[in-house]
Amino acid sequence: MGFGDLKSESGIKSLNDYLAKRSYIEGYEPSQADSVVFSCLSGPPDVNMFHVRRWYNHIASYGAETAKFPGEKKDVNAYGDVTSVPAQSSAPDEDDDIDLFGSDDDEECEKLRQQRLAEYAEKKAKKPALIAKSNIILDVKPWDDETDMQKMEECVRSIQTDGLLWGASKLLPVGYGIKKLQICCVVEDDKVGTDFLEEEITKFEDYVQSVDVAAFQKI
Amino acid sequence: MITNKQLHVLGKFLDRPLQLVGDKNDVPILKENGLNVQGYISIAKHITRTSKQHALLGKTPTEKALVDQWLEYVSLHLQDNSETASNLQELNQFLADRVYLLGHFVSLADMLLYFTLHETFNELTFCDKEKYIHVSRWFDNMQYHHNFANMYKLVKFHKTLLYSSS
């Protein structure tokens, strides 16, 4: 029972949910229940809480008559329904009914669960994020035997992007005096893929005939 | 639709039994003390005015005008069942920040609107009732507060919200 702290946002929120389908706190006409809850509010509620706002304005329209509403005054925590209790409410449960579902246990379970979730999230946040990297060796084949290999290498190395680092390179003979460029690079897996590399390199079509991935290693 | 039945229920509520002349399809006529009052709204207003609860018509000229406006709304806009959805939508919006049609007190307009919407609400699904939450709240309050339950069947509403509010 109760709405929790009516001065806090969560209390107002639960009151708002409660009033969504009710015009008054109790029953179908203004009663002391309304004036008790009304006096617990610190002032007109926020515009977002339009159910509370509607009710607030309505009760406020009675002015001094609120004191003469029928019914008896009860503790503010005696109003509201069970489902609208916010988690942090410490109001004692005065309900004498036998609770078949053991809501106390449920509440504890829920609390424990929340705590564990929080711990887990904390642990996860502390763990340094591992950046997955790969070492790629590319075979770049020149257009023909007259291609300037130095120029080609410069072109390849001119490709710059975030997460890409060019490494050592060497020229390997293929045959008939033709050489290919074998170049090493380190990439961050999330940022650069082999498709991107191949595409970029083959753009220098004056120099490059084709690109192959010779080796691909996770670091 | 406003019907003769509703006028009788209203008469009973106001503790003011009435005799109507004219069968179902005719415009009803109220004969009283040599006075002829014709038409649903006119009769409703007449019996309210001459009863103890004449405050239902409003006290200030502004309130009276608003009651008249809503009576006209009820008689003009809520006769066509094909527009139920848009009418409910409209009322829902209007009642969002009001407890009654006129804000803070019950008026004859609330009564007649309740009578008129009763049939509609009887057929609404729980999902729809929740969709038009403001009208539902108003309706639920009306049916309990004024003890229409004896004369009209109670419409059931869920105590908890089942469908996520849109």
Short mmCIF file of N, CA and C in Angstrom, two decimals, chain A residues 31-170:
data_model
loop_
_atom_site.label_atom_id
_atom_site.label_comp_id
_atom_site.label_asym_id
_atom_site.label_seq_id
_atom_site.Cartn_x
_atom_site.Cartn_y
_atom_site.Cartn_z
N SER A 31 -13.16 12.39 -1.02
CA SER A 31 -13.22 11.94 0.37
C SER A 31 -11.95 12.40 1.09
N GLN A 32 -11.86 12.06 2.36
CA GLN A 32 -10.68 12.44 3.12
C GLN A 32 -9.41 11.83 2.52
N ALA A 33 -9.59 10.68 1.87
CA ALA A 33 -8.43 10.07 1.22
C ALA A 33 -7.78 11.06 0.27
N ASP A 34 -8.62 11.78 -0.49
CA ASP A 34 -8.09 12.77 -1.43
C ASP A 34 -7.35 13.88 -0.69
N SER A 35 -7.98 14.36 0.39
CA SER A 35 -7.36 15.52 1.04
C SER A 35 -6.06 15.12 1.74
N VAL A 36 -5.99 13.86 2.24
CA VAL A 36 -4.75 13.42 2.88
C VAL A 36 -3.62 13.36 1.85
N VAL A 37 -3.89 12.69 0.73
CA VAL A 37 -2.85 12.57 -0.29
C VAL A 37 -2.51 13.95 -0.86
N PHE A 38 -3.56 14.76 -1.01
CA PHE A 38 -3.37 16.11 -1.55
C PHE A 38 -2.40 16.90 -0.68
N SER A 39 -2.58 16.79 0.63
CA SER A 39 -1.73 17.58 1.53
C SER A 39 -0.29 17.05 1.56
N CYS A 40 -0.10 15.82 1.08
CA CYS A 40 1.26 15.26 1.07
C CYS A 40 2.07 15.77 -0.13
N LEU A 41 1.39 16.29 -1.11
CA LEU A 41 2.13 16.76 -2.29
C LEU A 41 2.75 18.12 -1.98
N SER A 42 3.92 18.33 -2.57
CA SER A 42 4.62 19.58 -2.27
C SER A 42 4.11 20.72 -3.14
N GLY A 43 3.40 20.43 -4.19
CA GLY A 43 2.89 21.49 -5.05
C GLY A 43 2.31 20.89 -6.31
N PRO A 44 1.89 21.71 -7.25
CA PRO A 44 1.33 21.19 -8.50
C PRO A 44 2.34 20.27 -9.18
N PRO A 45 1.91 19.10 -9.61
CA PRO A 45 2.84 18.16 -10.24
C PRO A 45 3.27 18.62 -11.62
N ASP A 46 4.27 17.92 -12.11
CA ASP A 46 4.82 18.20 -13.42
C ASP A 46 3.78 17.97 -14.52
N VAL A 47 3.96 18.63 -15.66
CA VAL A 47 2.99 18.50 -16.76
C VAL A 47 2.93 17.06 -17.27
N ASN A 48 4.06 16.34 -17.22
CA ASN A 48 4.06 14.96 -17.74
C ASN A 48 3.14 14.06 -16.94
N MET A 49 3.00 14.39 -15.65
CA MET A 49 2.17 13.55 -14.78
C MET A 49 0.73 14.03 -14.89
N PHE A 50 0.14 13.88 -16.09
CA PHE A 50 -1.13 14.58 -16.28
C PHE A 50 -2.29 13.99 -15.50
N HIS A 51 -2.17 12.69 -15.13
CA HIS A 51 -3.25 12.13 -14.30
C HIS A 51 -3.25 12.78 -12.92
N VAL A 52 -2.05 12.91 -12.34
CA VAL A 52 -1.94 13.55 -11.03
C VAL A 52 -2.37 15.01 -11.16
N ARG A 53 -1.98 15.61 -12.26
CA ARG A 53 -2.29 17.02 -12.47
C ARG A 53 -3.79 17.26 -12.53
N ARG A 54 -4.46 16.41 -13.26
CA ARG A 54 -5.92 16.54 -13.39
C ARG A 54 -6.57 16.41 -12.02
N TRP A 55 -6.12 15.36 -11.31
CA TRP A 55 -6.70 15.13 -9.97
C TRP A 55 -6.36 16.29 -9.04
N TYR A 56 -5.12 16.75 -9.11
CA TYR A 56 -4.66 17.85 -8.25
C TYR A 56 -5.52 19.10 -8.47
N ASN A 57 -5.70 19.44 -9.76
CA ASN A 57 -6.50 20.62 -10.06
C ASN A 57 -7.93 20.47 -9.57
N HIS A 58 -8.44 19.24 -9.72
CA HIS A 58 -9.82 18.99 -9.32
C HIS A 58 -9.97 19.16 -7.82
N ILE A 59 -9.07 18.56 -7.06
CA ILE A 59 -9.15 18.67 -5.60
C ILE A 59 -8.91 20.12 -5.17
N ALA A 60 -7.97 20.77 -5.87
CA ALA A 60 -7.67 22.15 -5.52
C ALA A 60 -8.89 23.04 -5.73
N SER A 61 -9.76 22.67 -6.67
CA SER A 61 -10.93 23.51 -6.97
C SER A 61 -11.91 23.55 -5.80
N TYR A 62 -11.79 22.56 -4.89
CA TYR A 62 -12.71 22.56 -3.75
C TYR A 62 -12.28 23.56 -2.68
N GLY A 63 -11.04 24.00 -2.76
CA GLY A 63 -10.55 25.00 -1.81
C GLY A 63 -10.65 24.50 -0.37
N ALA A 64 -11.26 25.32 0.48
CA ALA A 64 -11.33 25.01 1.90
C ALA A 64 -12.25 23.82 2.17
N GLU A 65 -13.09 23.49 1.20
CA GLU A 65 -14.03 22.38 1.41
C GLU A 65 -13.35 21.04 1.59
N THR A 66 -12.07 20.96 1.19
CA THR A 66 -11.38 19.68 1.30
C THR A 66 -11.42 19.15 2.73
N ALA A 67 -11.47 20.07 3.70
CA ALA A 67 -11.48 19.65 5.10
C ALA A 67 -12.81 18.98 5.45
N LYS A 68 -13.85 19.27 4.65
CA LYS A 68 -15.18 18.75 5.00
C LYS A 68 -15.55 17.51 4.21
N PHE A 69 -14.63 16.98 3.45
CA PHE A 69 -14.93 15.78 2.67
C PHE A 69 -15.36 14.65 3.61
N PRO A 70 -16.26 13.79 3.14
CA PRO A 70 -16.67 12.66 3.98
C PRO A 70 -15.53 11.66 4.14
N GLY A 71 -15.70 10.73 5.08
CA GLY A 71 -14.70 9.68 5.30
C GLY A 71 -13.77 10.05 6.42
N GLU A 72 -12.94 9.08 6.79
CA GLU A 72 -12.00 9.32 7.88
C GLU A 72 -10.59 9.45 7.34
N LYS A 73 -9.84 10.24 8.05
CA LYS A 73 -8.44 10.40 7.67
C LYS A 73 -7.67 9.14 8.05
N LYS A 74 -6.84 8.67 7.14
CA LYS A 74 -5.96 7.54 7.46
C LYS A 74 -4.54 7.96 7.14
N ASP A 75 -3.61 7.10 7.53
CA ASP A 75 -2.23 7.39 7.17
C ASP A 75 -2.09 7.36 5.66
N VAL A 76 -1.23 8.19 5.14
CA VAL A 76 -1.14 8.30 3.68
C VAL A 76 -0.71 6.98 3.06
N ASN A 77 0.03 6.18 3.80
CA ASN A 77 0.51 4.91 3.24
C ASN A 77 -0.58 3.85 3.17
N ALA A 78 -1.76 4.17 3.73
CA ALA A 78 -2.84 3.20 3.69
C ALA A 78 -3.60 3.27 2.39
N TYR A 79 -3.30 4.26 1.57
CA TYR A 79 -4.02 4.40 0.31
C TYR A 79 -3.23 3.78 -0.84
N GLY A 80 -3.90 3.73 -1.97
CA GLY A 80 -3.24 3.17 -3.13
C GLY A 80 -3.40 1.68 -3.17
N ASP A 81 -2.91 1.04 -4.22
CA ASP A 81 -3.02 -0.41 -4.27
C ASP A 81 -1.64 -1.04 -4.30
N VAL A 82 -1.65 -2.35 -4.12
CA VAL A 82 -0.40 -3.07 -3.91
C VAL A 82 0.53 -2.94 -5.10
N THR A 83 -0.06 -2.95 -6.28
CA THR A 83 0.79 -2.97 -7.47
C THR A 83 1.55 -1.68 -7.67
N SER A 84 1.09 -0.62 -7.02
CA SER A 84 1.73 0.67 -7.31
C SER A 84 2.84 0.99 -6.31
N VAL A 85 3.23 0.01 -5.49
CA VAL A 85 4.28 0.29 -4.50
C VAL A 85 5.63 0.34 -5.19
N PRO A 86 6.33 1.43 -5.07
CA PRO A 86 7.67 1.48 -5.63
C PRO A 86 8.62 0.65 -4.77
N ALA A 87 9.71 0.20 -5.37
CA ALA A 87 10.60 -0.76 -4.72
C ALA A 87 11.17 -0.23 -3.40
N GLN A 88 11.46 1.08 -3.34
CA GLN A 88 12.15 1.57 -2.16
C GLN A 88 11.20 1.91 -1.02
N SER A 89 9.89 1.69 -1.24
CA SER A 89 8.94 2.01 -0.19
C SER A 89 9.19 1.13 1.03
N SER A 90 9.32 1.77 2.18
CA SER A 90 9.59 1.00 3.38
C SER A 90 8.34 0.93 4.24
N ALA A 91 7.20 1.31 3.68
CA ALA A 91 5.96 1.31 4.45
C ALA A 91 5.66 -0.10 4.92
N PRO A 92 5.35 -0.27 6.19
CA PRO A 92 5.04 -1.62 6.68
C PRO A 92 3.75 -2.12 6.06
N ASP A 93 3.73 -3.37 5.74
CA ASP A 93 2.55 -3.96 5.11
C ASP A 93 1.56 -4.34 6.21
N GLU A 94 0.45 -3.62 6.24
CA GLU A 94 -0.51 -3.89 7.30
C GLU A 94 -1.56 -4.89 6.87
N ASP A 95 -1.38 -5.42 5.71
CA ASP A 95 -2.37 -6.34 5.17
C ASP A 95 -2.35 -7.65 5.96
N ASP A 96 -3.52 -8.02 6.49
CA ASP A 96 -3.57 -9.24 7.27
C ASP A 96 -3.84 -10.46 6.41
N ASP A 97 -4.18 -10.23 5.16
CA ASP A 97 -4.50 -11.35 4.28
C ASP A 97 -3.31 -12.29 4.16
N ILE A 98 -3.67 -13.56 3.99
CA ILE A 98 -2.59 -14.52 3.77
C ILE A 98 -2.09 -14.32 2.35
N ASP A 99 -0.82 -14.09 2.25
CA ASP A 99 -0.26 -13.83 0.92
C ASP A 99 0.22 -15.12 0.31
N LEU A 100 -0.56 -15.62 -0.63
CA LEU A 100 -0.25 -16.93 -1.21
C LEU A 100 1.04 -16.93 -1.99
N PHE A 101 1.38 -15.78 -2.52
CA PHE A 101 2.55 -15.76 -3.39
C PHE A 101 3.79 -15.25 -2.69
N GLY A 102 3.64 -14.96 -1.41
CA GLY A 102 4.80 -14.53 -0.63
C GLY A 102 5.48 -13.33 -1.24
N SER A 103 4.77 -12.22 -1.28
CA SER A 103 5.31 -11.06 -1.98
C SER A 103 6.58 -10.55 -1.33
N ASP A 104 6.73 -10.80 0.01
CA ASP A 104 7.95 -10.35 0.67
C ASP A 104 9.17 -11.01 0.05
N ASP A 105 9.04 -12.34 -0.14
CA ASP A 105 10.14 -13.07 -0.75
C ASP A 105 10.43 -12.55 -2.14
N ASP A 106 9.37 -12.31 -2.84
CA ASP A 106 9.52 -11.81 -4.21
C ASP A 106 10.31 -10.52 -4.21
N GLU A 107 9.96 -9.69 -3.27
CA GLU A 107 10.61 -8.39 -3.20
C GLU A 107 12.10 -8.57 -2.94
N GLU A 108 12.41 -9.49 -2.00
CA GLU A 108 13.81 -9.74 -1.69
C GLU A 108 14.55 -10.28 -2.89
N CYS A 109 13.91 -11.23 -3.53
CA CYS A 109 14.50 -11.83 -4.72
C CYS A 109 14.82 -10.75 -5.74
N GLU A 110 13.83 -9.90 -5.90
CA GLU A 110 13.95 -8.84 -6.89
C GLU A 110 15.14 -7.94 -6.53
N LYS A 111 15.24 -7.64 -5.25
CA LYS A 111 16.31 -6.78 -4.78
C LYS A 111 17.68 -7.42 -5.06
N LEU A 112 17.73 -8.71 -4.72
CA LEU A 112 18.97 -9.45 -4.89
C LEU A 112 19.37 -9.47 -6.36
N ARG A 113 18.35 -9.69 -7.18
CA ARG A 113 18.60 -9.77 -8.61
C ARG A 113 19.15 -8.44 -9.11
N GLN A 114 18.51 -7.34 -8.66
CA GLN A 114 18.95 -6.01 -9.08
C GLN A 114 20.40 -5.79 -8.67
N GLN A 115 20.71 -6.24 -7.44
CA GLN A 115 22.05 -6.03 -6.92
C GLN A 115 23.06 -6.77 -7.77
N ARG A 116 22.72 -8.02 -8.10
CA ARG A 116 23.66 -8.83 -8.89
C ARG A 116 23.85 -8.23 -10.27
N LEU A 117 22.74 -7.76 -10.80
CA LEU A 117 22.83 -7.14 -12.13
C LEU A 117 23.77 -5.95 -12.09
N ALA A 118 23.63 -5.16 -11.01
CA ALA A 118 24.46 -3.97 -10.89
C ALA A 118 25.94 -4.36 -10.77
N GLU A 119 26.20 -5.41 -9.95
CA GLU A 119 27.58 -5.88 -9.80
C GLU A 119 28.16 -6.33 -11.12
N TYR A 120 27.33 -7.06 -11.84
CA TYR A 120 27.78 -7.59 -13.13
C TYR A 120 28.12 -6.45 -14.09
N ALA A 121 27.22 -5.47 -14.12
CA ALA A 121 27.44 -4.34 -15.03
C ALA A 121 28.72 -3.60 -14.68
N GLU A 122 28.99 -3.51 -13.37
CA GLU A 122 30.17 -2.82 -12.90
C GLU A 122 31.43 -3.56 -13.36
N LYS A 123 31.38 -4.89 -13.15
CA LYS A 123 32.50 -5.73 -13.52
C LYS A 123 32.81 -5.59 -15.00
N LYS A 124 31.70 -5.60 -15.74
CA LYS A 124 31.84 -5.55 -17.19
C LYS A 124 32.47 -4.24 -17.62
N ALA A 125 32.06 -3.18 -16.93
CA ALA A 125 32.55 -1.86 -17.31
C ALA A 125 34.03 -1.72 -17.01
N LYS A 126 34.48 -2.38 -15.92
CA LYS A 126 35.88 -2.25 -15.53
C LYS A 126 36.81 -2.98 -16.47
N LYS A 127 36.34 -4.07 -17.01
CA LYS A 127 37.17 -4.90 -17.88
C LYS A 127 37.57 -4.09 -19.11
N PRO A 128 38.89 -4.03 -19.39
CA PRO A 128 39.30 -3.25 -20.56
C PRO A 128 38.79 -3.91 -21.84
N ALA A 129 38.30 -3.10 -22.69
CA ALA A 129 37.77 -3.64 -23.93
C ALA A 129 38.93 -4.13 -24.80
N LEU A 130 38.86 -5.36 -25.24
CA LEU A 130 39.91 -5.92 -26.09
C LEU A 130 39.63 -5.52 -27.53
N ILE A 131 40.66 -4.97 -28.15
CA ILE A 131 40.47 -4.63 -29.56
C ILE A 131 41.04 -5.77 -30.40
N ALA A 132 40.20 -6.35 -31.17
CA ALA A 132 40.65 -7.47 -32.00
C ALA A 132 41.45 -6.95 -33.18
N LYS A 133 42.68 -7.52 -33.34
CA LYS A 133 43.52 -7.07 -34.45
C LYS A 133 43.95 -8.26 -35.28
N SER A 134 44.30 -8.00 -36.50
CA SER A 134 44.77 -9.09 -37.36
C SER A 134 45.99 -8.63 -38.14
N ASN A 135 46.82 -9.61 -38.40
CA ASN A 135 48.00 -9.36 -39.22
C ASN A 135 47.71 -9.93 -40.60
N ILE A 136 47.77 -9.10 -41.60
CA ILE A 136 47.44 -9.57 -42.96
C ILE A 136 48.66 -9.41 -43.87
N ILE A 137 48.94 -10.44 -44.63
CA ILE A 137 49.99 -10.32 -45.65
C ILE A 137 49.31 -10.37 -47.01
N LEU A 138 49.57 -9.32 -47.79
CA LEU A 138 48.92 -9.21 -49.09
C LEU A 138 49.92 -9.43 -50.21
N ASP A 139 49.49 -10.14 -51.22
CA ASP A 139 50.28 -10.25 -52.45
C ASP A 139 49.70 -9.31 -53.47
N VAL A 140 50.51 -8.34 -53.88
CA VAL A 140 50.03 -7.40 -54.89
C VAL A 140 50.78 -7.65 -56.18
N LYS A 141 50.03 -8.02 -57.22
CA LYS A 141 50.70 -8.32 -58.49
C LYS A 141 50.64 -7.14 -59.43
N PRO A 142 51.78 -6.81 -60.04
CA PRO A 142 51.83 -5.63 -60.92
C PRO A 142 51.11 -5.89 -62.25
N TRP A 143 50.81 -4.79 -62.94
CA TRP A 143 50.06 -4.89 -64.19
C TRP A 143 50.85 -5.66 -65.23
N ASP A 144 52.16 -5.25 -65.44
CA ASP A 144 52.99 -6.04 -66.36
C ASP A 144 54.45 -5.93 -65.95
N ASP A 145 55.33 -6.45 -66.76
CA ASP A 145 56.72 -6.49 -66.37
C ASP A 145 57.38 -5.12 -66.34
N GLU A 146 56.74 -4.13 -66.97
CA GLU A 146 57.36 -2.80 -67.00
C GLU A 146 56.89 -1.91 -65.86
N THR A 147 55.99 -2.41 -65.00
CA THR A 147 55.46 -1.60 -63.92
C THR A 147 56.55 -1.22 -62.93
N ASP A 148 56.54 0.05 -62.55
CA ASP A 148 57.51 0.54 -61.58
C ASP A 148 57.09 0.07 -60.20
N MET A 149 57.86 -0.91 -59.67
CA MET A 149 57.45 -1.51 -58.40
C MET A 149 57.53 -0.53 -57.24
N GLN A 150 58.52 0.39 -57.31
CA GLN A 150 58.64 1.38 -56.24
C GLN A 150 57.38 2.24 -56.17
N LYS A 151 56.94 2.65 -57.37
CA LYS A 151 55.78 3.53 -57.46
C LYS A 151 54.54 2.81 -56.93
N MET A 152 54.47 1.52 -57.29
CA MET A 152 53.32 0.74 -56.87
C MET A 152 53.26 0.64 -55.35
N GLU A 153 54.46 0.42 -54.77
CA GLU A 153 54.48 0.30 -53.31
C GLU A 153 54.05 1.60 -52.64
N GLU A 154 54.52 2.70 -53.23
CA GLU A 154 54.12 4.00 -52.69
C GLU A 154 52.61 4.17 -52.73
N CYS A 155 52.04 3.75 -53.85
CA CYS A 155 50.58 3.87 -54.01
C CYS A 155 49.86 3.07 -52.92
N VAL A 156 50.34 1.84 -52.75
CA VAL A 156 49.69 0.99 -51.75
C VAL A 156 49.79 1.61 -50.37
N ARG A 157 51.00 2.11 -50.07
CA ARG A 157 51.19 2.68 -48.75
C ARG A 157 50.44 4.01 -48.56
N SER A 158 50.02 4.58 -49.66
CA SER A 158 49.29 5.87 -49.55
C SER A 158 47.88 5.66 -49.01
N ILE A 159 47.44 4.43 -49.00
CA ILE A 159 46.10 4.18 -48.45
C ILE A 159 46.17 4.32 -46.93
N GLN A 160 45.51 5.30 -46.43
CA GLN A 160 45.53 5.53 -44.99
C GLN A 160 44.10 5.54 -44.46
N THR A 161 43.91 4.83 -43.39
CA THR A 161 42.60 4.91 -42.74
C THR A 161 42.75 4.56 -41.27
N ASP A 162 41.73 4.85 -40.52
CA ASP A 162 41.77 4.58 -39.09
C ASP A 162 41.82 3.06 -38.86
N GLY A 163 42.80 2.62 -38.08
CA GLY A 163 42.89 1.20 -37.75
C GLY A 163 43.70 0.40 -38.74
N LEU A 164 44.44 1.09 -39.57
CA LEU A 164 45.27 0.38 -40.56
C LEU A 164 46.72 0.83 -40.41
N LEU A 165 47.64 -0.15 -40.32
CA LEU A 165 49.05 0.17 -40.15
C LEU A 165 49.87 -0.70 -41.09
N TRP A 166 50.58 -0.04 -41.99
CA TRP A 166 51.38 -0.80 -42.95
C TRP A 166 52.68 -1.26 -42.30
N GLY A 167 53.13 -2.46 -42.65
CA GLY A 167 54.37 -2.99 -42.09
C GLY A 167 55.41 -3.20 -43.17
N ALA A 168 56.27 -4.18 -42.93
CA ALA A 168 57.37 -4.43 -43.86
C ALA A 168 56.87 -4.95 -45.20
N SER A 169 57.66 -4.77 -46.23
CA SER A 169 57.28 -5.30 -47.53
C SER A 169 58.53 -5.82 -48.25
N LYS A 170 58.33 -6.74 -49.16
CA LYS A 170 59.47 -7.19 -49.97
C LYS A 170 58.96 -7.59 -51.34
#
